[in-house]
Amino acid sequence: MLALETTDDWAFSVDIDIGGAETYTNAVTNAIDSIYALVVWANAPARGWFGLSTFSWTWQRDATTGGTIFVLSASGFAFTISAGAHDRLGIPADAAVNEVIGDQPASGTWAPISKISVKKYMRTLAAGDANAGGAVRPGVPGLGAYRPEVSAVGTAIDAGRLASILATASNPRRAVVYQLHTGDWITLAIGTVTRQAVDTTHYRYDIQAGAVTL
Amino acid sequence: MAYCYSEGPSTGSTAALPHNSTMAVIEQATPGTTTYGRPTTPKLFTAQLADIQAVWDAQTPAGLYSITWDSAANRVVVATTNATNHRPEMVGNGENWFGFTQALAGWNTSWTGASAPQAVARLLGVTVEPAEDWAQVDFAEYRHGRIASIGWGNHQAHQVIAYFSGENIATMQAGYVTAGRVRIHQDETDVLPYAAAHPGGYVDGWVVAAGDPTEEGDTGDLWSLRMVVAVPR
């Protein structure tokens, strides 16, 4: 899944209520960092429900749009949430629930049918005996000063979605991408996106990317 | 299907760039009166016909008109609904645009174009790839490998391959449907526009590149033409 920083209005506030409403005010401009910050806020000791309920989030592909549907969950007490996060994160208002599922894709998100491959992203590993391409390990040669390679496979819906969200990209163009094998969300500069048909149904996308973004 | 360019006014003999925006009519009972009709803004061919009909209904001495494009026959039909004898008159390149290439003489209550209008090309099939973002993007690299990616762009583009039979080569080469603003139906029965979540809809865009008709195989009757159609965003 890829979440693009967009020019949408990300200055939203959303109320969460477990025995008393508290308000989260968003200050980041992409969907991943936003849902992540919302959950960190909801689990902070300052919350009235700290220790009683623990929030978490997951995502799923929306096959209708090629975007990302967020799922916000809480273990413990049920919660009530206002509609403040609906426009950007797709999470609707709901009451007395332990899970709320988005009813529209989050802004700037792209979830093609395949996982997104991120290769040659430089990683810093612990000290060890050998190194790998794209990694830095103390005391071992092999600095991977490569440009990341980002690619994925998708359908026509995914093609339409990607062009659509790129039209809303903020300038400079930055996105957060999930790298499966490291389990990390990585912030990349997003350059030119190229596409080629690989069969009658699928397209392959290659995204020119640069890491350690400004 | 092509758009006609028009700046108005909706009637009268003088207008800017009237080459394919205008059709005129004379009624038998008032042969000294010529009524011109045109849209006041650029319009899709079928919407242009509706606009001309509305102007004629309001401006002609007696007639009430029906101006339609017969999709099955691929002909334009001009008729009155109140049995008023009349004769359409072509202006500029109207005879090719509307398909009234015959000599227009005498009076009648209904007229059918002798030729297919060059504003419409019937395709055997068309490949319209989903939109691509056609932004210009530059990478800028700063100290310590830090990177910013700056993008500029105001349109998306569709790669299009139109397949058509030999009888439509003249229409494709005439240029009305391969230049300027066009509407491409991937499925003629689909009335919804292209959208990211509906990539099978029709595409309204401007042709920014077009190749030449190319023969497919050697049967002599299957041709293709590649285009790039840009859509402002």
Short mmCIF file of C-alpha atoms in Angstrom, two decimals:
data_model
loop_
_atom_site.label_atom_id
_atom_site.label_comp_id
_atom_site.label_asym_id
_atom_site.label_seq_id
_atom_site.Cartn_x
_atom_site.Cartn_y
_atom_site.Cartn_z
CA MET A 1 0.00 0.00 0.00
CA LEU A 2 1.16 3.48 -0.83
CA ALA A 3 -0.04 6.69 0.79
CA LEU A 4 0.71 9.90 -1.04
CA GLU A 5 1.03 13.30 0.57
CA THR A 6 -1.75 15.27 -1.04
CA THR A 7 -2.96 18.83 -1.35
CA ASP A 8 -6.26 17.93 0.35
CA ASP A 9 -7.22 19.71 3.55
CA TRP A 10 -5.77 17.45 6.22
CA ALA A 11 -6.58 19.78 9.11
CA PHE A 12 -9.35 17.70 10.58
CA SER A 13 -10.39 16.95 14.14
CA VAL A 14 -12.13 13.83 15.31
CA ASP A 15 -13.75 13.05 18.66
CA ILE A 16 -13.38 9.71 20.35
CA ASP A 17 -15.52 8.98 23.37
CA ILE A 18 -15.07 6.26 25.97
CA GLY A 19 -16.73 7.67 29.07
CA GLY A 20 -15.84 11.18 27.98
CA ALA A 21 -15.06 12.67 24.57
CA GLU A 22 -11.58 13.79 23.65
CA THR A 23 -10.47 15.41 20.41
CA TYR A 24 -7.62 14.41 18.12
CA THR A 25 -6.38 17.17 15.82
CA ASN A 26 -4.53 16.01 12.74
CA ALA A 27 -1.32 17.70 11.61
CA VAL A 28 0.14 15.38 8.94
CA THR A 29 -0.66 15.20 5.27
CA ASN A 30 -0.74 11.55 4.31
CA ALA A 31 -3.09 8.78 5.30
CA ILE A 32 -0.60 6.41 6.90
CA ASP A 33 1.05 8.96 9.15
CA SER A 34 -2.40 10.29 10.01
CA ILE A 35 -3.98 6.99 11.10
CA TYR A 36 -0.73 6.10 12.87
CA ALA A 37 -0.74 9.40 14.77
CA LEU A 38 -4.42 8.98 15.62
CA VAL A 39 -3.77 5.59 17.21
CA VAL A 40 -0.67 6.81 19.08
CA TRP A 41 -2.76 9.68 20.41
CA ALA A 42 -5.61 7.36 21.39
CA ASN A 43 -3.23 5.09 23.29
CA ALA A 44 -1.35 7.87 25.07
CA PRO A 45 -1.39 7.99 28.89
CA ALA A 46 -3.12 11.37 28.77
CA ARG A 47 -6.32 9.77 27.47
CA GLY A 48 -9.09 9.16 29.97
CA TRP A 49 -9.44 5.57 28.82
CA PHE A 50 -5.73 4.76 29.11
CA GLY A 51 -5.37 1.22 30.41
CA LEU A 52 -9.01 0.42 29.71
CA SER A 53 -9.01 0.30 25.91
CA THR A 54 -6.18 -0.11 23.42
CA PHE A 55 -6.58 1.11 19.86
CA SER A 56 -5.09 -0.42 16.74
CA TRP A 57 -5.53 -0.08 12.99
CA THR A 58 -5.35 -2.26 9.94
CA TRP A 59 -6.05 -1.69 6.28
CA GLN A 60 -7.58 -3.54 3.39
CA ARG A 61 -7.77 -3.03 -0.36
CA ASP A 62 -10.96 -1.50 -1.70
CA ALA A 63 -11.56 -3.49 -4.88
CA THR A 64 -14.04 -0.91 -6.19
CA THR A 65 -11.60 1.99 -6.22
CA GLY A 66 -8.12 0.51 -5.78
CA GLY A 67 -7.71 2.62 -2.64
CA THR A 68 -7.26 1.72 1.01
CA ILE A 69 -9.98 1.11 3.55
CA PHE A 70 -8.89 1.67 7.13
CA VAL A 71 -10.22 -0.32 10.08
CA LEU A 72 -9.93 1.26 13.52
CA SER A 73 -10.35 -1.13 16.46
CA ALA A 74 -10.28 -0.93 20.22
CA SER A 75 -9.87 -3.80 22.64
CA GLY A 76 -11.69 -3.33 25.92
CA PHE A 77 -14.51 -0.78 26.09
CA ALA A 78 -16.60 0.19 23.09
CA PHE A 79 -16.05 3.66 21.71
CA THR A 80 -17.92 6.37 19.85
CA ILE A 81 -16.26 8.31 17.05
CA SER A 82 -17.34 11.48 15.25
CA ALA A 83 -17.30 12.00 11.48
CA GLY A 84 -14.24 14.28 11.56
CA ALA A 85 -11.90 11.75 9.96
CA HIS A 86 -14.33 10.69 7.26
CA ASP A 87 -13.22 12.98 4.43
CA ARG A 88 -9.53 12.11 4.67
CA LEU A 89 -9.34 8.67 6.28
CA GLY A 90 -12.73 7.33 5.21
CA ILE A 91 -13.70 6.42 8.78
CA PRO A 92 -17.37 7.29 9.38
CA ALA A 93 -19.08 8.31 12.58
CA ASP A 94 -20.16 5.35 14.68
CA ALA A 95 -21.34 4.74 18.23
CA ALA A 96 -20.71 2.10 20.88
CA VAL A 97 -18.53 -0.13 18.73
CA ASN A 98 -15.23 -1.94 19.13
CA GLU A 99 -14.42 -1.65 15.44
CA VAL A 100 -15.24 0.89 12.77
CA ILE A 101 -14.58 0.07 9.12
CA GLY A 102 -14.02 2.82 6.58
CA ASP A 103 -16.79 3.33 4.03
CA GLN A 104 -14.58 5.07 1.45
CA PRO A 105 -10.89 4.92 0.59
CA ALA A 106 -8.52 7.22 2.45
CA SER A 107 -7.24 10.18 0.44
CA GLY A 108 -4.09 9.57 -1.58
CA THR A 109 -3.96 5.86 -0.92
CA TRP A 110 -3.18 3.20 -3.53
CA ALA A 111 -3.58 -0.49 -2.82
CA PRO A 112 -3.01 -2.45 -6.03
CA ILE A 113 -3.80 -6.15 -6.22
CA SER A 114 -0.16 -7.05 -5.67
CA LYS A 115 2.10 -6.12 -2.82
CA ILE A 116 4.33 -3.17 -3.62
CA SER A 117 7.94 -4.13 -4.11
CA VAL A 118 10.55 -1.78 -2.66
CA LYS A 119 14.04 -2.84 -3.60
CA LYS A 120 17.43 -1.30 -2.90
CA TYR A 121 16.21 0.82 -0.05
CA MET A 122 19.20 1.39 2.20
CA ARG A 123 18.83 -0.31 5.55
CA THR A 124 20.97 0.03 8.63
CA LEU A 125 21.55 -3.37 10.19
CA ALA A 126 23.17 -4.43 13.42
CA ALA A 127 26.84 -5.36 13.47
CA GLY A 128 27.53 -8.67 11.79
CA ASP A 129 29.77 -10.68 9.52
CA ALA A 130 28.42 -9.95 6.07
CA ASN A 131 26.46 -7.28 4.33
CA ALA A 132 23.80 -7.15 1.70
CA GLY A 133 23.08 -4.85 -1.18
CA GLY A 134 21.13 -1.84 -0.05
CA ALA A 135 22.23 -2.21 3.55
CA VAL A 136 24.73 -0.69 5.93
CA ARG A 137 26.26 -2.85 8.66
CA PRO A 138 28.83 -1.40 11.04
CA GLY A 139 32.35 -2.60 10.26
CA VAL A 140 31.37 -4.33 7.05
CA PRO A 141 31.79 -2.81 3.58
CA GLY A 142 28.79 -2.70 1.32
CA LEU A 143 27.08 0.61 1.63
CA GLY A 144 24.05 0.37 -0.58
CA ALA A 145 23.94 3.79 -2.09
CA TYR A 146 21.22 2.84 -4.50
CA ARG A 147 18.05 4.46 -5.54
CA PRO A 148 15.05 2.42 -4.38
CA GLU A 149 13.09 0.58 -7.02
CA VAL A 150 9.35 0.56 -6.44
CA SER A 151 7.08 -1.60 -8.54
CA ALA A 152 3.70 -3.29 -8.38
CA VAL A 153 1.12 -5.05 -10.52
CA GLY A 154 -2.48 -3.92 -10.79
CA THR A 155 -5.62 -3.83 -12.85
CA ALA A 156 -7.26 -1.06 -14.84
CA ILE A 157 -8.94 0.09 -11.63
CA ASP A 158 -5.53 0.39 -9.99
CA ALA A 159 -4.23 2.28 -13.02
CA GLY A 160 -7.09 4.74 -12.80
CA ARG A 161 -6.64 5.17 -9.06
CA LEU A 162 -2.91 5.85 -9.31
CA ALA A 163 -3.35 8.54 -11.98
CA SER A 164 -6.17 10.02 -9.95
CA ILE A 165 -4.24 10.36 -6.71
CA LEU A 166 -1.08 11.58 -8.45
CA ALA A 167 -3.19 14.49 -9.68
CA THR A 168 -3.61 15.50 -6.03
CA ALA A 169 0.04 15.04 -5.01
CA SER A 170 1.56 17.84 -3.02
CA ASN A 171 4.77 19.39 -4.24
CA PRO A 172 7.36 18.00 -3.67
CA ARG A 173 5.88 14.57 -4.21
CA ARG A 174 6.32 12.28 -1.23
CA ALA A 175 4.67 9.00 -0.34
CA VAL A 176 4.81 6.39 2.38
CA VAL A 177 5.20 2.82 1.14
CA TYR A 178 5.08 -0.43 3.06
CA GLN A 179 8.12 -2.61 2.53
CA LEU A 180 7.01 -6.14 3.26
CA HIS A 181 10.30 -7.85 4.00
CA THR A 182 11.41 -5.28 6.54
CA GLY A 183 7.92 -4.57 7.86
CA ASP A 184 8.62 -0.86 7.67
CA TRP A 185 6.77 2.14 6.33
CA ILE A 186 9.26 4.03 4.21
CA THR A 187 8.98 7.64 3.04
CA LEU A 188 10.07 8.06 -0.56
CA ALA A 189 10.25 10.86 -3.09
CA ILE A 190 7.98 9.85 -5.95
CA GLY A 191 9.25 10.64 -9.42
CA THR A 192 7.92 9.58 -12.78
CA VAL A 193 5.49 6.68 -12.80
CA THR A 194 5.63 4.40 -15.82
CA ARG A 195 3.21 1.68 -16.75
CA GLN A 196 3.19 -1.21 -19.16
CA ALA A 197 0.58 -3.80 -19.96
CA VAL A 198 1.75 -7.27 -18.96
CA ASP A 199 -1.28 -9.22 -20.14
CA THR A 200 -4.89 -8.62 -21.06
CA THR A 201 -5.84 -7.73 -17.49
CA HIS A 202 -2.80 -6.46 -15.67
CA TYR A 203 -0.42 -3.56 -15.73
CA ARG A 204 3.01 -3.31 -14.19
CA TYR A 205 3.92 -0.01 -12.56
CA ASP A 206 7.43 1.22 -11.98
CA ILE A 207 7.88 4.23 -9.79
CA GLN A 208 11.04 6.26 -9.95
CA ALA A 209 11.87 6.86 -6.33
CA GLY A 210 14.42 8.41 -4.07
CA ALA A 211 14.82 7.76 -0.38
CA VAL A 212 15.88 10.00 2.52
CA THR A 213 13.46 12.63 1.34
CA LEU A 214 13.35 16.26 2.11
CA MET B 1 -17.35 11.83 -31.86
CA ALA B 2 -15.95 15.32 -32.33
CA TYR B 3 -16.75 18.62 -30.69
CA CYS B 4 -17.44 21.66 -32.85
CA TYR B 5 -15.89 24.95 -31.91
CA SER B 6 -18.28 27.86 -31.58
CA GLU B 7 -18.25 31.25 -29.98
CA GLY B 8 -21.79 32.23 -30.96
CA PRO B 9 -23.93 34.20 -31.42
CA SER B 10 -26.63 31.56 -31.60
CA THR B 11 -28.05 32.86 -34.88
CA GLY B 12 -27.26 35.28 -37.70
CA SER B 13 -25.04 34.93 -40.75
CA THR B 14 -21.88 36.27 -39.19
CA ALA B 15 -19.99 34.40 -36.55
CA ALA B 16 -16.39 33.73 -35.65
CA LEU B 17 -15.09 30.47 -37.10
CA PRO B 18 -18.41 29.23 -38.51
CA HIS B 19 -16.75 26.46 -40.51
CA ASN B 20 -18.59 23.61 -38.84
CA SER B 21 -20.62 25.25 -36.13
CA THR B 22 -23.54 26.48 -38.19
CA MET B 23 -26.46 25.09 -40.16
CA ALA B 24 -29.08 27.27 -41.81
CA VAL B 25 -32.61 26.64 -43.02
CA ILE B 26 -35.02 28.26 -45.48
CA GLU B 27 -38.75 27.59 -45.38
CA GLN B 28 -40.82 27.35 -48.57
CA ALA B 29 -43.44 29.82 -47.42
CA THR B 30 -40.84 32.49 -46.65
CA PRO B 31 -38.02 31.83 -49.14
CA GLY B 32 -36.44 35.19 -48.49
CA THR B 33 -35.67 34.32 -44.87
CA THR B 34 -32.60 32.28 -43.98
CA THR B 35 -32.34 31.25 -40.33
CA TYR B 36 -28.93 30.31 -38.97
CA GLY B 37 -28.40 28.18 -35.90
CA ARG B 38 -25.31 27.32 -33.86
CA PRO B 39 -24.29 26.69 -30.28
CA THR B 40 -22.78 29.60 -28.39
CA THR B 41 -19.97 27.51 -26.95
CA PRO B 42 -18.02 24.46 -28.17
CA LYS B 43 -20.37 21.49 -28.15
CA LEU B 44 -20.32 17.79 -28.79
CA PHE B 45 -21.76 16.98 -32.22
CA THR B 46 -25.08 15.64 -30.90
CA ALA B 47 -25.43 18.55 -28.48
CA GLN B 48 -24.70 20.91 -31.36
CA LEU B 49 -27.61 19.40 -33.32
CA ALA B 50 -29.89 19.97 -30.32
CA ASP B 51 -28.73 23.58 -30.03
CA ILE B 52 -29.34 24.25 -33.71
CA GLN B 53 -32.80 22.72 -33.40
CA ALA B 54 -33.62 24.96 -30.44
CA VAL B 55 -32.47 28.07 -32.32
CA TRP B 56 -34.44 27.14 -35.42
CA ASP B 57 -37.57 26.43 -33.37
CA ALA B 58 -37.32 29.87 -31.83
CA GLN B 59 -36.21 31.84 -34.88
CA THR B 60 -37.78 30.36 -38.01
CA PRO B 61 -41.09 31.79 -39.24
CA ALA B 62 -43.14 28.60 -38.94
CA GLY B 63 -41.27 25.36 -38.58
CA LEU B 64 -40.77 23.16 -35.56
CA TYR B 65 -37.76 20.96 -36.12
CA SER B 66 -36.23 17.66 -35.25
CA ILE B 67 -32.51 17.44 -35.98
CA THR B 68 -31.10 14.07 -35.03
CA TRP B 69 -28.19 11.80 -35.70
CA ASP B 70 -29.43 8.32 -36.61
CA SER B 71 -26.85 6.17 -34.90
CA ALA B 72 -27.75 2.97 -36.74
CA ALA B 73 -27.70 4.52 -40.22
CA ASN B 74 -24.99 7.03 -39.28
CA ARG B 75 -26.82 9.87 -40.99
CA VAL B 76 -28.12 13.25 -39.86
CA VAL B 77 -31.84 13.74 -40.35
CA VAL B 78 -33.40 17.22 -40.48
CA ALA B 79 -37.19 17.23 -40.37
CA THR B 80 -40.09 19.37 -39.29
CA THR B 81 -42.63 18.06 -36.81
CA ASN B 82 -45.39 20.38 -38.07
CA ALA B 83 -45.20 19.51 -41.79
CA THR B 84 -43.41 22.71 -42.77
CA ASN B 85 -41.61 22.40 -46.09
CA HIS B 86 -38.07 23.61 -45.82
CA ARG B 87 -34.50 23.16 -47.08
CA PRO B 88 -31.35 23.06 -44.92
CA GLU B 89 -28.39 25.09 -46.12
CA MET B 90 -24.81 24.21 -45.35
CA VAL B 91 -22.32 26.84 -44.14
CA GLY B 92 -18.52 26.55 -44.29
CA ASN B 93 -17.54 22.90 -44.10
CA GLY B 94 -21.02 21.95 -42.91
CA GLU B 95 -21.68 19.61 -45.81
CA ASN B 96 -18.86 17.31 -44.67
CA TRP B 97 -19.34 17.84 -40.96
CA PHE B 98 -23.08 17.08 -41.07
CA GLY B 99 -22.91 14.71 -44.07
CA PHE B 100 -25.25 16.69 -46.37
CA THR B 101 -22.98 16.29 -49.36
CA GLN B 102 -25.86 16.12 -51.84
CA ALA B 103 -27.08 19.13 -53.82
CA LEU B 104 -29.75 20.69 -51.64
CA ALA B 105 -32.58 21.97 -53.84
CA GLY B 106 -36.37 22.07 -53.72
CA TRP B 107 -38.48 21.72 -50.58
CA ASN B 108 -39.35 18.87 -48.27
CA THR B 109 -40.44 18.16 -44.72
CA SER B 110 -37.55 15.79 -44.08
CA TRP B 111 -33.95 15.63 -45.27
CA THR B 112 -31.39 12.90 -44.70
CA GLY B 113 -27.67 13.45 -45.24
CA ALA B 114 -26.30 11.61 -48.24
CA SER B 115 -23.07 10.80 -46.44
CA ALA B 116 -21.90 9.86 -42.99
CA PRO B 117 -21.12 12.96 -40.94
CA GLN B 118 -17.39 13.38 -40.53
CA ALA B 119 -17.97 14.43 -36.96
CA VAL B 120 -18.53 10.77 -36.08
CA ALA B 121 -16.37 7.74 -36.78
CA ARG B 122 -17.84 4.31 -36.24
CA LEU B 123 -15.21 2.08 -34.68
CA LEU B 124 -15.07 -1.69 -34.74
CA GLY B 125 -13.34 -1.47 -31.40
CA VAL B 126 -11.15 0.81 -29.42
CA THR B 127 -8.52 0.34 -26.75
CA VAL B 128 -8.54 3.22 -24.31
CA GLU B 129 -5.98 2.62 -21.62
CA PRO B 130 -6.71 4.02 -18.18
CA ALA B 131 -5.47 7.53 -17.56
CA GLU B 132 -1.81 8.15 -16.93
CA ASP B 133 -0.52 11.09 -14.95
CA TRP B 134 1.45 13.19 -17.41
CA ALA B 135 3.21 15.39 -14.93
CA GLN B 136 6.76 16.52 -15.58
CA VAL B 137 8.80 15.41 -12.61
CA ASP B 138 12.33 16.34 -11.64
CA PHE B 139 14.47 14.91 -8.91
CA ALA B 140 16.69 17.29 -7.03
CA GLU B 141 19.41 15.83 -4.86
CA TYR B 142 20.89 17.73 -1.96
CA ARG B 143 23.74 17.00 0.44
CA HIS B 144 23.94 13.58 2.04
CA GLY B 145 21.72 12.03 -0.57
CA ARG B 146 18.55 13.79 0.48
CA ILE B 147 16.07 14.03 -2.33
CA ALA B 148 13.07 16.11 -3.29
CA SER B 149 10.82 15.23 -6.20
CA ILE B 150 9.19 18.24 -7.78
CA GLY B 151 6.25 17.74 -10.10
CA TRP B 152 4.36 19.98 -12.51
CA GLY B 153 1.37 18.90 -14.49
CA ASN B 154 -2.14 19.81 -15.43
CA HIS B 155 -3.43 16.89 -17.44
CA GLN B 156 -3.77 13.16 -17.69
CA ALA B 157 -3.46 11.19 -20.90
CA HIS B 158 -5.03 8.11 -22.41
CA GLN B 159 -3.26 5.92 -24.93
CA VAL B 160 -5.84 5.06 -27.57
CA ILE B 161 -5.85 2.59 -30.45
CA ALA B 162 -8.94 2.90 -32.65
CA TYR B 163 -9.83 -0.01 -34.93
CA PHE B 164 -12.10 0.67 -37.88
CA SER B 165 -13.12 -0.70 -41.24
CA GLY B 166 -11.89 0.58 -44.58
CA GLU B 167 -15.04 2.55 -45.23
CA ASN B 168 -14.17 4.84 -42.32
CA ILE B 169 -10.68 5.76 -43.48
CA ALA B 170 -11.96 8.90 -45.14
CA THR B 171 -13.65 10.01 -41.94
CA MET B 172 -10.54 9.31 -39.87
CA GLN B 173 -8.34 11.14 -42.35
CA ALA B 174 -10.69 14.10 -42.55
CA GLY B 175 -9.34 15.00 -39.15
CA TYR B 176 -12.40 16.09 -37.23
CA VAL B 177 -12.27 13.01 -35.02
CA THR B 178 -8.49 12.86 -34.77
CA ALA B 179 -7.80 16.46 -33.83
CA GLY B 180 -9.09 18.92 -31.31
CA ARG B 181 -11.60 17.87 -28.72
CA VAL B 182 -13.26 14.48 -29.10
CA ARG B 183 -15.40 12.04 -27.16
CA ILE B 184 -14.45 8.38 -27.40
CA HIS B 185 -17.02 5.79 -26.41
CA GLN B 186 -15.49 2.49 -25.44
CA ASP B 187 -18.98 1.04 -25.19
CA GLU B 188 -21.69 3.00 -26.97
CA THR B 189 -24.28 1.92 -24.42
CA ASP B 190 -22.22 3.18 -21.46
CA VAL B 191 -23.54 6.64 -20.64
CA LEU B 192 -21.15 7.29 -17.77
CA PRO B 193 -17.91 9.24 -18.20
CA TYR B 194 -14.51 7.74 -17.52
CA ALA B 195 -13.58 7.85 -13.87
CA ALA B 196 -10.81 6.26 -11.86
CA ALA B 197 -13.30 3.70 -10.54
CA HIS B 198 -15.07 3.37 -13.91
CA PRO B 199 -12.34 2.96 -16.53
CA GLY B 200 -14.82 1.70 -19.14
CA GLY B 201 -16.66 5.02 -19.47
CA TYR B 202 -16.42 7.45 -22.34
CA VAL B 203 -13.43 9.77 -22.49
CA ASP B 204 -13.70 13.46 -23.27
CA GLY B 205 -10.33 14.86 -24.17
CA TRP B 206 -8.08 16.69 -26.57
CA VAL B 207 -6.07 14.79 -29.16
CA VAL B 208 -2.44 15.75 -28.57
CA ALA B 209 -0.92 13.15 -30.89
CA ALA B 210 -2.28 11.00 -33.69
CA GLY B 211 -0.61 8.59 -36.06
CA ASP B 212 -1.61 7.57 -39.56
CA PRO B 213 -4.21 4.91 -40.38
CA THR B 214 -2.33 1.61 -40.44
CA GLU B 215 -3.58 -1.53 -42.07
CA GLU B 216 -3.94 -4.51 -39.75
CA GLY B 217 -3.17 -7.75 -41.56
CA ASP B 218 -3.70 -7.92 -45.31
CA THR B 219 -7.46 -8.20 -45.67
CA GLY B 220 -7.67 -4.59 -46.69
CA ASP B 221 -10.57 -3.82 -44.43
CA LEU B 222 -9.17 -3.60 -40.91
CA TRP B 223 -7.31 -0.47 -39.97
CA SER B 224 -6.03 1.07 -36.78
CA LEU B 225 -4.94 4.50 -35.66
CA ARG B 226 -3.07 5.41 -32.51
CA MET B 227 -3.80 8.55 -30.58
CA VAL B 228 -2.91 10.18 -27.32
CA VAL B 229 -5.87 11.95 -25.78
CA ALA B 230 -5.20 14.41 -22.98
CA VAL B 231 -7.72 15.34 -20.31
CA PRO B 232 -7.23 18.43 -18.14
CA ARG B 233 -7.50 17.80 -14.45
#
